[in-house]
Short mmCIF file of C-alpha atoms in Angstrom, two decimals:
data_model
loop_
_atom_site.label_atom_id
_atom_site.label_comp_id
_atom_site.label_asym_id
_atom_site.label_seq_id
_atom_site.Cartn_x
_atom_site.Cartn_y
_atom_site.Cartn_z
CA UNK A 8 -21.36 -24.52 -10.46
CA UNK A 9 -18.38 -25.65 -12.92
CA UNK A 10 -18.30 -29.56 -12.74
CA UNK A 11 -14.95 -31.09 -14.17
CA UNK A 12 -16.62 -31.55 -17.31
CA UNK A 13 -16.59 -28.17 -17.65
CA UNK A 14 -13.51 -26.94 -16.49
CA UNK A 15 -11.77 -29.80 -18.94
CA UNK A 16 -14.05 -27.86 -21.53
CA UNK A 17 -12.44 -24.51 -21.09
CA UNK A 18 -8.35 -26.02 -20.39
CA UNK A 19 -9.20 -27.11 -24.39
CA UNK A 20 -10.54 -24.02 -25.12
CA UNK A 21 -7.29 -21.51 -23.78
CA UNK A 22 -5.15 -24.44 -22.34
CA UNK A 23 -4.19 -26.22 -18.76
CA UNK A 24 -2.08 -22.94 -17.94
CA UNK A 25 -4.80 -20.59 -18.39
CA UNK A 26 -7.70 -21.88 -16.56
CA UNK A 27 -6.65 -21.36 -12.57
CA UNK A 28 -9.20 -22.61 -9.54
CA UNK A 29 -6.91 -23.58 -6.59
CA UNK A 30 -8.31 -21.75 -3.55
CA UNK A 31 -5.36 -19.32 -3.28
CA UNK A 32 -5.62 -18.51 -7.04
CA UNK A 33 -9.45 -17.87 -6.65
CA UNK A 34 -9.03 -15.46 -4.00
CA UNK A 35 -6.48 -13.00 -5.75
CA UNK A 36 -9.45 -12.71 -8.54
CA UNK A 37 -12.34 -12.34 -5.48
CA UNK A 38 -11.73 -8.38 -5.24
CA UNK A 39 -11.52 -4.93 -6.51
CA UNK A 40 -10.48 -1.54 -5.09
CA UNK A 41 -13.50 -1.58 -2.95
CA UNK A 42 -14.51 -3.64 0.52
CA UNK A 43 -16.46 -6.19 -1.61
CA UNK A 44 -15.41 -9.88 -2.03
CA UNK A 45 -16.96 -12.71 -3.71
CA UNK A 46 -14.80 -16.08 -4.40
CA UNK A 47 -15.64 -17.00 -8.45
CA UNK A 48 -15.66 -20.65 -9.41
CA UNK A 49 -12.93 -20.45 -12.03
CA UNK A 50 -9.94 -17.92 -13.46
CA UNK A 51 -9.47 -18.25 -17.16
CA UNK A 52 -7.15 -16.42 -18.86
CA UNK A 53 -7.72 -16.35 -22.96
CA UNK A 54 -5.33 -14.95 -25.73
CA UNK A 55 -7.70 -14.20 -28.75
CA UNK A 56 -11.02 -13.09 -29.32
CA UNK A 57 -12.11 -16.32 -30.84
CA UNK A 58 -11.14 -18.13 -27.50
CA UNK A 59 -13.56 -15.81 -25.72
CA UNK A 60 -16.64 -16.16 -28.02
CA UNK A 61 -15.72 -19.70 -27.26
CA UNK A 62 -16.05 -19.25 -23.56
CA UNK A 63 -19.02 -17.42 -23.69
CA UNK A 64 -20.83 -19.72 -26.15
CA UNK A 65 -19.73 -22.32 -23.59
CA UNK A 66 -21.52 -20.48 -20.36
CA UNK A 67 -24.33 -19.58 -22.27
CA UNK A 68 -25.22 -23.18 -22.78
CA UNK A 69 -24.50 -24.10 -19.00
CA UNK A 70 -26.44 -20.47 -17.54
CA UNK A 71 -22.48 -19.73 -15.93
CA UNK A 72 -21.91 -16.08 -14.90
CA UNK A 73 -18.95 -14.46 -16.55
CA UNK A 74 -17.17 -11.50 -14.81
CA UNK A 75 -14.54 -9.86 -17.45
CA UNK A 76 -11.87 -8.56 -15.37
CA UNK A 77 -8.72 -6.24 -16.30
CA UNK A 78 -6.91 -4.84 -13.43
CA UNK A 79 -9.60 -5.30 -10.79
CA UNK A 80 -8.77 -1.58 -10.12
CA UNK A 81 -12.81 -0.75 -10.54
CA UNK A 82 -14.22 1.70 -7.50
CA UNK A 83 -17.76 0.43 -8.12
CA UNK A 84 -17.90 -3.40 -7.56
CA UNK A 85 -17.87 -4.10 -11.33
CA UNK A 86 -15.25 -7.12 -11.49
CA UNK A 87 -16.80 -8.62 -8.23
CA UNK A 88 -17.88 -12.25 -8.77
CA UNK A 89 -21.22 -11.87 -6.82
CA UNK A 90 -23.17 -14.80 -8.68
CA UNK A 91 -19.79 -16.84 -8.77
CA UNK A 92 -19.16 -18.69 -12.17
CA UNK A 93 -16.19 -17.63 -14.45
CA UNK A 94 -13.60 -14.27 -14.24
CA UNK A 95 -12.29 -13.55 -17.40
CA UNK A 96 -9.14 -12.13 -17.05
CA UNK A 97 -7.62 -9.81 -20.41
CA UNK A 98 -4.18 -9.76 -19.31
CA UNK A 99 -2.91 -11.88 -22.30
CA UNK A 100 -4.33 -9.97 -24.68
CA UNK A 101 -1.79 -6.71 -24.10
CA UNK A 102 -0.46 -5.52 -27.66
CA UNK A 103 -0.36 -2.34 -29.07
CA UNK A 104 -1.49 -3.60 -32.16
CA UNK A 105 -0.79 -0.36 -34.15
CA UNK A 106 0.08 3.78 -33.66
CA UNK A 107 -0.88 4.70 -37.04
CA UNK A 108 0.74 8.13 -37.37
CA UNK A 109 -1.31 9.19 -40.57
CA UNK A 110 -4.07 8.62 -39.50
CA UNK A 111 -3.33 10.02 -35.87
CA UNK A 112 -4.97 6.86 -34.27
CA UNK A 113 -4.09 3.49 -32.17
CA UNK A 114 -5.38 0.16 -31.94
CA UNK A 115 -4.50 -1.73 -28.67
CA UNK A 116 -6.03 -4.89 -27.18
CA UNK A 117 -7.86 -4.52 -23.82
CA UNK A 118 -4.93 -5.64 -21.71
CA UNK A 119 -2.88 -3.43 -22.36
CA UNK A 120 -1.76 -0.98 -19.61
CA UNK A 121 -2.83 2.78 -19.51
CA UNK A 122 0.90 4.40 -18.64
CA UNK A 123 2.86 2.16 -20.88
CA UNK A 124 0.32 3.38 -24.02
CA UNK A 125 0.93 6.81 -22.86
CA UNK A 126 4.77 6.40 -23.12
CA UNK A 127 4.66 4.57 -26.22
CA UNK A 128 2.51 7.57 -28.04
CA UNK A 129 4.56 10.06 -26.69
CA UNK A 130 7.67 8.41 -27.64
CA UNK A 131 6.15 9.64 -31.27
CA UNK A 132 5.21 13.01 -30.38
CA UNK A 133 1.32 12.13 -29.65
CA UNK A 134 -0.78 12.07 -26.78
CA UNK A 135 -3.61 10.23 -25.72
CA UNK A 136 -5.37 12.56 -22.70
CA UNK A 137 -7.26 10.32 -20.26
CA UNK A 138 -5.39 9.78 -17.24
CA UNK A 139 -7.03 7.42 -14.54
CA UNK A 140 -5.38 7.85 -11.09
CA UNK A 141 -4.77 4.00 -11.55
CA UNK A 142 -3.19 4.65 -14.63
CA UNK A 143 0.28 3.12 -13.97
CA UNK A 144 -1.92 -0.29 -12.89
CA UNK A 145 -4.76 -0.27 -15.00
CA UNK A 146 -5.81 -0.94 -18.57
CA UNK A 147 -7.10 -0.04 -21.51
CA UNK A 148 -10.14 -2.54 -21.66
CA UNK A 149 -11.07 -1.66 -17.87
CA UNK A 150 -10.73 1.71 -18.62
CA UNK A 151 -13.46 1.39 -21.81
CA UNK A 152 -15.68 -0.71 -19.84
CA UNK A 153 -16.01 2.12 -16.71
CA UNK A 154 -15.48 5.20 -18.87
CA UNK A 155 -12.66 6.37 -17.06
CA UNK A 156 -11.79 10.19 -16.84
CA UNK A 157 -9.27 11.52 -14.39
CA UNK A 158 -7.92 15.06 -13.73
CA UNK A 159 -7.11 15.67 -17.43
CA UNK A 160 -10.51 15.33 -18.31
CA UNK A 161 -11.55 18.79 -17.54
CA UNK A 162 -9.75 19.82 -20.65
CA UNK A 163 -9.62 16.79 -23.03
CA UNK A 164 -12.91 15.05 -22.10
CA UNK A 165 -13.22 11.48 -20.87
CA UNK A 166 -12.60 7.88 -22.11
CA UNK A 167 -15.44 7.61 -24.29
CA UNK A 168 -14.31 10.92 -26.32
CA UNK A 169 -11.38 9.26 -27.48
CA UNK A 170 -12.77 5.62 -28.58
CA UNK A 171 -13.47 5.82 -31.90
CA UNK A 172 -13.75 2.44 -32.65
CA UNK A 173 -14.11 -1.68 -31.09
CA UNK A 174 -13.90 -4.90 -31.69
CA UNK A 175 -16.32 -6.58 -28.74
CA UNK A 176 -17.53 -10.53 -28.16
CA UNK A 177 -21.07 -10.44 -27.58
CA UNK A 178 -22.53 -12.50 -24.47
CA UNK A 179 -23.62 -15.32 -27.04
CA UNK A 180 -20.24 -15.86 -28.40
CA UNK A 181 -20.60 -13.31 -32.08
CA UNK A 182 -17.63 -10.99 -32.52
CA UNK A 183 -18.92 -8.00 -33.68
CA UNK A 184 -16.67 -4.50 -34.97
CA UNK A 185 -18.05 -0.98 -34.14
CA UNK A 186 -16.48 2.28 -35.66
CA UNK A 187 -13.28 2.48 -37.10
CA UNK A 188 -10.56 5.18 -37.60
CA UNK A 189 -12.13 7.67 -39.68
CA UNK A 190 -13.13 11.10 -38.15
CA UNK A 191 -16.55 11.25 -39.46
CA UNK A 192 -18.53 7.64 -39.08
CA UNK A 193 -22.49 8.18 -38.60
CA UNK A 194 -23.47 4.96 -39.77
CA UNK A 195 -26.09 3.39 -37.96
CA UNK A 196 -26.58 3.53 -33.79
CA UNK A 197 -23.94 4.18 -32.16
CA UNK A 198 -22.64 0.86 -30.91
CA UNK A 199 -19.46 2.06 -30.17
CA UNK A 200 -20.41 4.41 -27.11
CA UNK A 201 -23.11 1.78 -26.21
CA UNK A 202 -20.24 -0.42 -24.96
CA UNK A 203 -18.44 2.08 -23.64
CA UNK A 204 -19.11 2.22 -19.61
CA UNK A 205 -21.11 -0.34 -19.90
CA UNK A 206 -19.33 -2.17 -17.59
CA UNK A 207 -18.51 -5.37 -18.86
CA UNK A 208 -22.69 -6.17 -18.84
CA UNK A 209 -22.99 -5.86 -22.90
CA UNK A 210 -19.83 -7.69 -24.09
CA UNK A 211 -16.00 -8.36 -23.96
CA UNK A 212 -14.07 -5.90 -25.38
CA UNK A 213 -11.42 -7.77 -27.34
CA UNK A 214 -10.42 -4.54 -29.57
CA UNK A 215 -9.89 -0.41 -28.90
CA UNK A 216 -9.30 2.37 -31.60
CA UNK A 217 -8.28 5.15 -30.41
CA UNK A 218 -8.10 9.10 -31.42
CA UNK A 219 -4.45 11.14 -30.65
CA UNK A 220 -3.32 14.71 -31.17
CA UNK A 221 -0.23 16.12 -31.25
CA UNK A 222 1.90 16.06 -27.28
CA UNK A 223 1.26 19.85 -26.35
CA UNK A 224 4.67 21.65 -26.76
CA UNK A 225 4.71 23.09 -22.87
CA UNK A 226 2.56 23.13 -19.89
CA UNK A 227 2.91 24.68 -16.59
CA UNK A 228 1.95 23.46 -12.68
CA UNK A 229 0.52 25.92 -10.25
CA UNK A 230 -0.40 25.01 -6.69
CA UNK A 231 -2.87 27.18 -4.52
CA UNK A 232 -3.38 27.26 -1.00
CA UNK A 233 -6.35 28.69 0.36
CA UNK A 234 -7.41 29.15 4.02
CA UNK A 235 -11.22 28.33 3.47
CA UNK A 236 -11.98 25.44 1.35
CA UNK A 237 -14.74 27.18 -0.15
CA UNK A 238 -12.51 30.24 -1.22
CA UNK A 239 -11.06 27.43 -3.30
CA UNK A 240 -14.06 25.96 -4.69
CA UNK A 241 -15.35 29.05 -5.48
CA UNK A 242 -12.28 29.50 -7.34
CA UNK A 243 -13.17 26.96 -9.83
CA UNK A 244 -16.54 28.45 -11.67
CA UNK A 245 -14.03 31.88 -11.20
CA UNK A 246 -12.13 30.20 -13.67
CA UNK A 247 -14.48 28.85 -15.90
CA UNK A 248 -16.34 31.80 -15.99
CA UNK A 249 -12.68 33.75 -17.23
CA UNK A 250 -13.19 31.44 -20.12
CA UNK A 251 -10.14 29.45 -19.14
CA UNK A 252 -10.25 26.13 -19.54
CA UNK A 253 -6.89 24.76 -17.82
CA UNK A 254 -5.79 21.04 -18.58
CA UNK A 255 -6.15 20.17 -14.57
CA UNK A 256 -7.91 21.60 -11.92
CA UNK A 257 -7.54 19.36 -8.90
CA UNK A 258 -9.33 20.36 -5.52
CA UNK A 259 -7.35 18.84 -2.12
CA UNK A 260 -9.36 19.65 1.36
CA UNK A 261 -7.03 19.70 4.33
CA UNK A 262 -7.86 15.86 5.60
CA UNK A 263 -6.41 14.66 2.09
CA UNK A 264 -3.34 17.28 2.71
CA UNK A 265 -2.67 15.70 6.20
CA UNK A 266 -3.21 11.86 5.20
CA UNK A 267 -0.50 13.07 2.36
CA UNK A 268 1.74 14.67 3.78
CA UNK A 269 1.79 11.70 7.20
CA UNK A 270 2.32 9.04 3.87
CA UNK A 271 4.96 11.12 1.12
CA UNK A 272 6.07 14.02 2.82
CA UNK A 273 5.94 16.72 -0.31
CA UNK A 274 6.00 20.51 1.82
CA UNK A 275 1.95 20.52 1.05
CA UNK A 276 0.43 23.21 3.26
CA UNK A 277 -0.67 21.40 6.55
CA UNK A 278 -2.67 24.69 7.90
CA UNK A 279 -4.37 24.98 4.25
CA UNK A 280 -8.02 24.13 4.67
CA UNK A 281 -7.83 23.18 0.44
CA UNK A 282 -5.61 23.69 -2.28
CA UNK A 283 -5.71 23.87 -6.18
CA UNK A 284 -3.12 22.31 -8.23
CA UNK A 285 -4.02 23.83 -11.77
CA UNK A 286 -2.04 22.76 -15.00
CA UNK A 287 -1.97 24.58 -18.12
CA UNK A 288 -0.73 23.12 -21.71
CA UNK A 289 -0.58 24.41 -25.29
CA UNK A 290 1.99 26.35 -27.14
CA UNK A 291 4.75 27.94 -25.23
CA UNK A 292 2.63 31.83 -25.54
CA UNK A 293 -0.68 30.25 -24.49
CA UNK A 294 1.27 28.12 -21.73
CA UNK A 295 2.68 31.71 -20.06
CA UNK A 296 -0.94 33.68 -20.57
CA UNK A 297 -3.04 31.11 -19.11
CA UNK A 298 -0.88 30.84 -16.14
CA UNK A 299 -0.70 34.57 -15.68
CA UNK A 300 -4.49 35.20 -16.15
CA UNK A 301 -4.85 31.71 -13.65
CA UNK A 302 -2.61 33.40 -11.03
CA UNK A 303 -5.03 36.87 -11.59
CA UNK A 304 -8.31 34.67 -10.42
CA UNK A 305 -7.08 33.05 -7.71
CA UNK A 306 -5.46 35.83 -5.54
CA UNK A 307 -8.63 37.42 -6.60
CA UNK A 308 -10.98 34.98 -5.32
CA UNK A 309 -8.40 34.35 -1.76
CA UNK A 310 -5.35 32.46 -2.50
CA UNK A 311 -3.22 33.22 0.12
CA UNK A 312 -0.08 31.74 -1.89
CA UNK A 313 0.51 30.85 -5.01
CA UNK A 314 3.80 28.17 -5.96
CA UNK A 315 4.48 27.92 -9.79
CA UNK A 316 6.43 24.53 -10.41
CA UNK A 317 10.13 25.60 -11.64
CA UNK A 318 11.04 22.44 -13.25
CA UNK A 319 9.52 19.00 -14.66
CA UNK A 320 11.02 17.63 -11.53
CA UNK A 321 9.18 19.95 -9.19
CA UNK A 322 5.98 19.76 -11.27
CA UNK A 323 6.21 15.76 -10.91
CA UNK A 324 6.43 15.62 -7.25
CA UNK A 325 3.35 17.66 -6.72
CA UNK A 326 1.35 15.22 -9.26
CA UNK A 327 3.06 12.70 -6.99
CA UNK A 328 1.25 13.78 -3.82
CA UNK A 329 -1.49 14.04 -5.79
CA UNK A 330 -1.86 10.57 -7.23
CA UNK A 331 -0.68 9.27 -3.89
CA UNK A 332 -3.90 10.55 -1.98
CA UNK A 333 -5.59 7.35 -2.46
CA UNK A 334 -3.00 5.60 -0.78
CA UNK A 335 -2.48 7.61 1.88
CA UNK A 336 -6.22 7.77 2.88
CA UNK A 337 -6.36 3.99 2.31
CA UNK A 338 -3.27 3.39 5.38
CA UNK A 339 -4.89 5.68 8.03
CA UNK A 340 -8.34 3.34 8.36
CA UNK A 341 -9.02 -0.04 7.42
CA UNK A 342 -11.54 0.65 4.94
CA UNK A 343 -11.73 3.35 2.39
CA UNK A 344 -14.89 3.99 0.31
CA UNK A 345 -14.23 6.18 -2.74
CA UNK A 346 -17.34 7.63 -4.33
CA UNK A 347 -17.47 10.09 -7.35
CA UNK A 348 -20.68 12.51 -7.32
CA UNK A 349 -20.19 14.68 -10.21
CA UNK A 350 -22.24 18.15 -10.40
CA UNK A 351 -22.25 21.26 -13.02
CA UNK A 352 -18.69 23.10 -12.29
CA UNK A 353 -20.78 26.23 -10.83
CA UNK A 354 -22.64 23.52 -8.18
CA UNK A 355 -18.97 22.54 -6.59
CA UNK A 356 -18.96 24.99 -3.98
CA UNK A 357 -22.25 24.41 -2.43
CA UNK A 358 -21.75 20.60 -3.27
CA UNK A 359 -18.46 20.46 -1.12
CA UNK A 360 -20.59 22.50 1.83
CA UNK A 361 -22.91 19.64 1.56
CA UNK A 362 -20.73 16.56 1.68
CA UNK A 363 -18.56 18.29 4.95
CA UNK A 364 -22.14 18.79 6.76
CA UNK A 365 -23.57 15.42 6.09
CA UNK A 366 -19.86 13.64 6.95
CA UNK A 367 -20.76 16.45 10.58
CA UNK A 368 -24.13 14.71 11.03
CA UNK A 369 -23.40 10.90 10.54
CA UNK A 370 -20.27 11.37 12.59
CA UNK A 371 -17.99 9.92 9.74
CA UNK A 372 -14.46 11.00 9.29
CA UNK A 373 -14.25 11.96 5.20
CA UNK A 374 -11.38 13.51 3.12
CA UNK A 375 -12.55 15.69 -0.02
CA UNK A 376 -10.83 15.07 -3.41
CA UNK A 377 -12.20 16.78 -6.71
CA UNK A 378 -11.20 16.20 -10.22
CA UNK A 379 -13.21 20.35 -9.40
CA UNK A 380 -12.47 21.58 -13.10
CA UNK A 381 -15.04 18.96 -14.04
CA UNK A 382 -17.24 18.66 -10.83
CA UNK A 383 -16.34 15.82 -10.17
CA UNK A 384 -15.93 15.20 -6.61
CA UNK A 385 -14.35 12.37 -4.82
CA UNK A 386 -15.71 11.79 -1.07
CA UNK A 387 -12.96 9.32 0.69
CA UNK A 388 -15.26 7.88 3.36
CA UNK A 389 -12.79 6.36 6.20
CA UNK A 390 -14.46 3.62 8.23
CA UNK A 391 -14.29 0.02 9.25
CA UNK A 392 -16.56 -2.78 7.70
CA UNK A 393 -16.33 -4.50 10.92
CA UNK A 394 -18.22 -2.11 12.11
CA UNK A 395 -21.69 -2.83 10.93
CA UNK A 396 -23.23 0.67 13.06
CA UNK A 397 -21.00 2.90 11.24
CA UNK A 398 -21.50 1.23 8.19
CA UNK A 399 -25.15 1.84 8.33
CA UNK A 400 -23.88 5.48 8.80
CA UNK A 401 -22.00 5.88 5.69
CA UNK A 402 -24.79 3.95 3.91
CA UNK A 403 -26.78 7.09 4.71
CA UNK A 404 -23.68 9.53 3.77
CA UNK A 405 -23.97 8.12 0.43
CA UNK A 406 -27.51 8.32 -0.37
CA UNK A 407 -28.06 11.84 1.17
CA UNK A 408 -24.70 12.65 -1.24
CA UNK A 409 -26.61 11.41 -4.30
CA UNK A 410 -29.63 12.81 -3.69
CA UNK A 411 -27.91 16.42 -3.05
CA UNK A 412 -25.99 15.95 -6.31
CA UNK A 413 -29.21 14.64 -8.11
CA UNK A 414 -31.05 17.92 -7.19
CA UNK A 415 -27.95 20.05 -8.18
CA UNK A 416 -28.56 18.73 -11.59
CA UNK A 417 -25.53 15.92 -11.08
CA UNK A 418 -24.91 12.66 -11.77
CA UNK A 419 -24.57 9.61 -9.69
CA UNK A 420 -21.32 8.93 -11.32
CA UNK A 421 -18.38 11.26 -13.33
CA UNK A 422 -15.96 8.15 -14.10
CA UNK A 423 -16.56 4.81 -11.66
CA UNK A 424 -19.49 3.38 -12.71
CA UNK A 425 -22.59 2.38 -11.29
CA UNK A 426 -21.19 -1.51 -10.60
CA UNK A 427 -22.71 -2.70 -7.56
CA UNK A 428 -22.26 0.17 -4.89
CA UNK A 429 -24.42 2.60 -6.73
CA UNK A 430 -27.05 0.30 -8.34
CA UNK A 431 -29.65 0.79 -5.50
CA UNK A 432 -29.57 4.43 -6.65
CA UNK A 433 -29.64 4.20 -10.31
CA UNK A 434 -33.86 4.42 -11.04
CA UNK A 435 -33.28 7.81 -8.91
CA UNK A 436 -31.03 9.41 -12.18
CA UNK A 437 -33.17 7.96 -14.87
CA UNK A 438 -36.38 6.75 -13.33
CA UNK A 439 -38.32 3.40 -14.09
CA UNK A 440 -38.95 4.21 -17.62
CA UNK A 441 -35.32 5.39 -17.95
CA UNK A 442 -34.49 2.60 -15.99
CA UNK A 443 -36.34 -0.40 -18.10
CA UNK A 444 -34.78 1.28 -21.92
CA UNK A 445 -31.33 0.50 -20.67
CA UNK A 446 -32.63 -3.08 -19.09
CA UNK A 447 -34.08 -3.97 -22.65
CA UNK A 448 -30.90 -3.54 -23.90
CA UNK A 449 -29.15 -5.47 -21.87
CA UNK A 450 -32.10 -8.45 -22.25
CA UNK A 451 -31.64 -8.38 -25.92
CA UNK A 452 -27.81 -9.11 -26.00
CA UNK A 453 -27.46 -11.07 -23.41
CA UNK A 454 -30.92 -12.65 -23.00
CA UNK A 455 -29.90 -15.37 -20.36
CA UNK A 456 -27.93 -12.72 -18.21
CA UNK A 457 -24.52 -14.75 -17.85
CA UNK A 458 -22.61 -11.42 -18.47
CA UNK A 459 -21.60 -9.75 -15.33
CA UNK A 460 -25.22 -10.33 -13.35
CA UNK A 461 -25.97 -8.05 -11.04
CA UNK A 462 -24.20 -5.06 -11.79
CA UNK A 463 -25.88 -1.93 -12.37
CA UNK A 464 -29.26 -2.96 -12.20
CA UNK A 465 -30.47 -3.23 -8.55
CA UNK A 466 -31.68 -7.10 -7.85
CA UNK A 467 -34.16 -5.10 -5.89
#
């Protein structure tokens, strides 16, 4: 697909360093954080938005597929080369441009990584909420294209409540600017959100301006161990329903505790059947009332125990565990498959009945995470993708799991994307009319579909 007249074309556009396509090279850029692989024809790694609107310019001429690509931490398929063609890789561009403290805003460049923004704003005394599990690996761009959430989000809302502005390269080659810093922008669409979780389908981001507050003075870290996992997912709309809104609330079933525990011993509960861990933030008052109306509900609604973190240190090594389950799942099978229904908080407890009873009747070994506080639940589906039978099985796990979350008046999807795992299913959330709006759209600005082909939209 890329001749050598091409590849010579883009070493002058970012430089013989930054275009890579030995076979060893091509295969570290072939993957994501699911089981799918596809080997692209070329790595290039620009520095400046004008060398990407040069890129894509170029493979809109030639018809090449362009993947953009940040950490490749994606749970959906999205920086997969299926069609081949070119990955473009942000890495280089990874400044924090600005932290403008007047204004209580940022402006970072796509490559830059989530935890080392977070430390830099707090350095300053502000704080920038959305917390990815993958946060210590992943970026700021990948995190804008997928609209990534994590366990924060309950309180503070998702990626796409903090963007406020973008700068983003358009599939044929225009740089365009969305938004800005101001609080109040209602000019025109929306273009801004239109990018965001889009998935790298629309456009490169090259750009990000984002909204902080103020780092909470204090927060506390509660852990609560249940004998019935549904005791603790009722727990949850207990909570909500106290008109509490805690800054975490983190559901653990006991398969997660054990693969946890086997992998970074931390004294969780191995006789649990689910836990809780709830944080609280705010002022030091509000820190100390929440906590003490939280620890009310739950022996209410059948905590057996309740364990208040003592120090930072303690509190740490409980969000340790917790950020660890991925991991630990992911060294007890050979395949992991991470999905993220997402349902109204008050549907968690019958949506956790359903997932454990259709993981009973394909015969498939599954470990329940929840992000719970925002019904958002994370099925860990342990299998083998050398084994095509049981693959066929969880195939059917995951469309009876969308269709149960569908008719609890879910979504298919609470922060991973649609990418390529959940495409088959996406007409089922919007239907065809639904369905063809959002493939107009992506027609328009990018009418020879070189940008990221194949994701989202189902090729069948």
């Amino acid at each position: 697909m890329i001749n050598e007249q091409l590849s010579a074309a883009l070493r002058q556009i970012v430089g013989r360093a930054n275009v890579l396509d030995r076979a060893e090279e091509l295969l570290c850029y072939s993957y994501d954080a699911t089981p799918l692989t596809a080997l692209p024809d070329a790595v290039v790694l620009p520095s400046t938005a004008q060398e990407i609107a040069a890129i894509l310019q170029l493979a809109n001429k030639e018809r090449i597929p362009v993947v953009p690509r940040g950490a490749g931490t994606c749970l959906s398929g999205g920086p997969v080369p299926t069609s081949g063609g070119i990955v473009l890789l942000t890495a280089r561009l990874n400044r924090i441009l600005e932290i403008d403290t007047a204004n209580l805003t940022a402006t970072v460049q796509p490559g830059v990584v989530t935890a080392d923004f977070h430390s830099a704003v707090e350095r300053l005394g502000l704080f920038y909420p959305p917390d990815p599990a993958s946060l210590s690996v992943s970026t700021m761009g990948g995190n804008v294209a997928e609209g990534a959430g994590g366990p924060r989000c309950f309180k503070y809302g998702t990626t796409k409540d903090w963007v406020t502005g973008l700068e983003v390269v358009l599939p044929t080659g225009e740089i365009i600017r969305t938004g800005g810093k101001t609080v109040k922008n209602v000019s025109g669409y929306d273009l801004t959100h239109l990018f965001i979780g889009s998935e790298g389908t629309l456009g490169v981001i090259t750009e990000i301006i984002v909204r902080l507050i103020p780092l909470p003075e204090a927060k506390q870290t509660l852990l609560a161990i249940f004998t019935a996992l549904d005791d603790a997912a009722k727990t949850v709309s207990a909570i909500v329903a106290a008109k509490i809104v805690p800054t975490t609330l983190e559901l653990m079933d006991k398969v997660t505790i054990e693969r946890i525990e086997s992998y970074k011993p931390t004294g969780l509960p191995l006789d649990a059947d689910g836990l809780l861990l709830i944080e609280v933030d705010g002022s030091g008052n509000e820190v100390t009332r929440q906590a003490e109306l939280i620890e009310e509900i739950v022996r209410h609604c059948g905590a057996r125990e309740i364990k208040v973190a003592q120090t930072p240190e303690e509190s740490e090594r409980l969000w340790e565990a917790r950020r660890s389950a991925f991991a630990a799942t992911a060294r007890s099978c050979p395949t992991v498959i991470i999905e993220d229904a997402t349902v109204p908080r008050d549907k968690v407890p019958e949506m956790v009945r359903h997932i454990r009873a259709l993981a009973a009747k394909h015969h498939l070994a599954v470990a329940i995470l929840a992000h719970a506080g925002d019904g958002n639940l994370h099925p860990n589906i342990m299998t083998d993708q050398r084994n095509k039978e049981e693959l066929e099985r969880v195939e059917r796990f995951t469309a009876e799991m969308f269709q149960a979350a569908l008719e609890l008046g879910g979504t298919l999807s609470g922060e991973h994307g649609i990418g390529l795992l959940k495409s088959p299913f996406l007409e089922w959330e919007f239907g065809p009319a639904g369905t063809a709006v959002m493939r107009r759209i992506k027609s328009v600005l990018d009418p020879n579909n070189i940008l990221n082909p194949g994701k989202m939209f189902s090729e069948n």
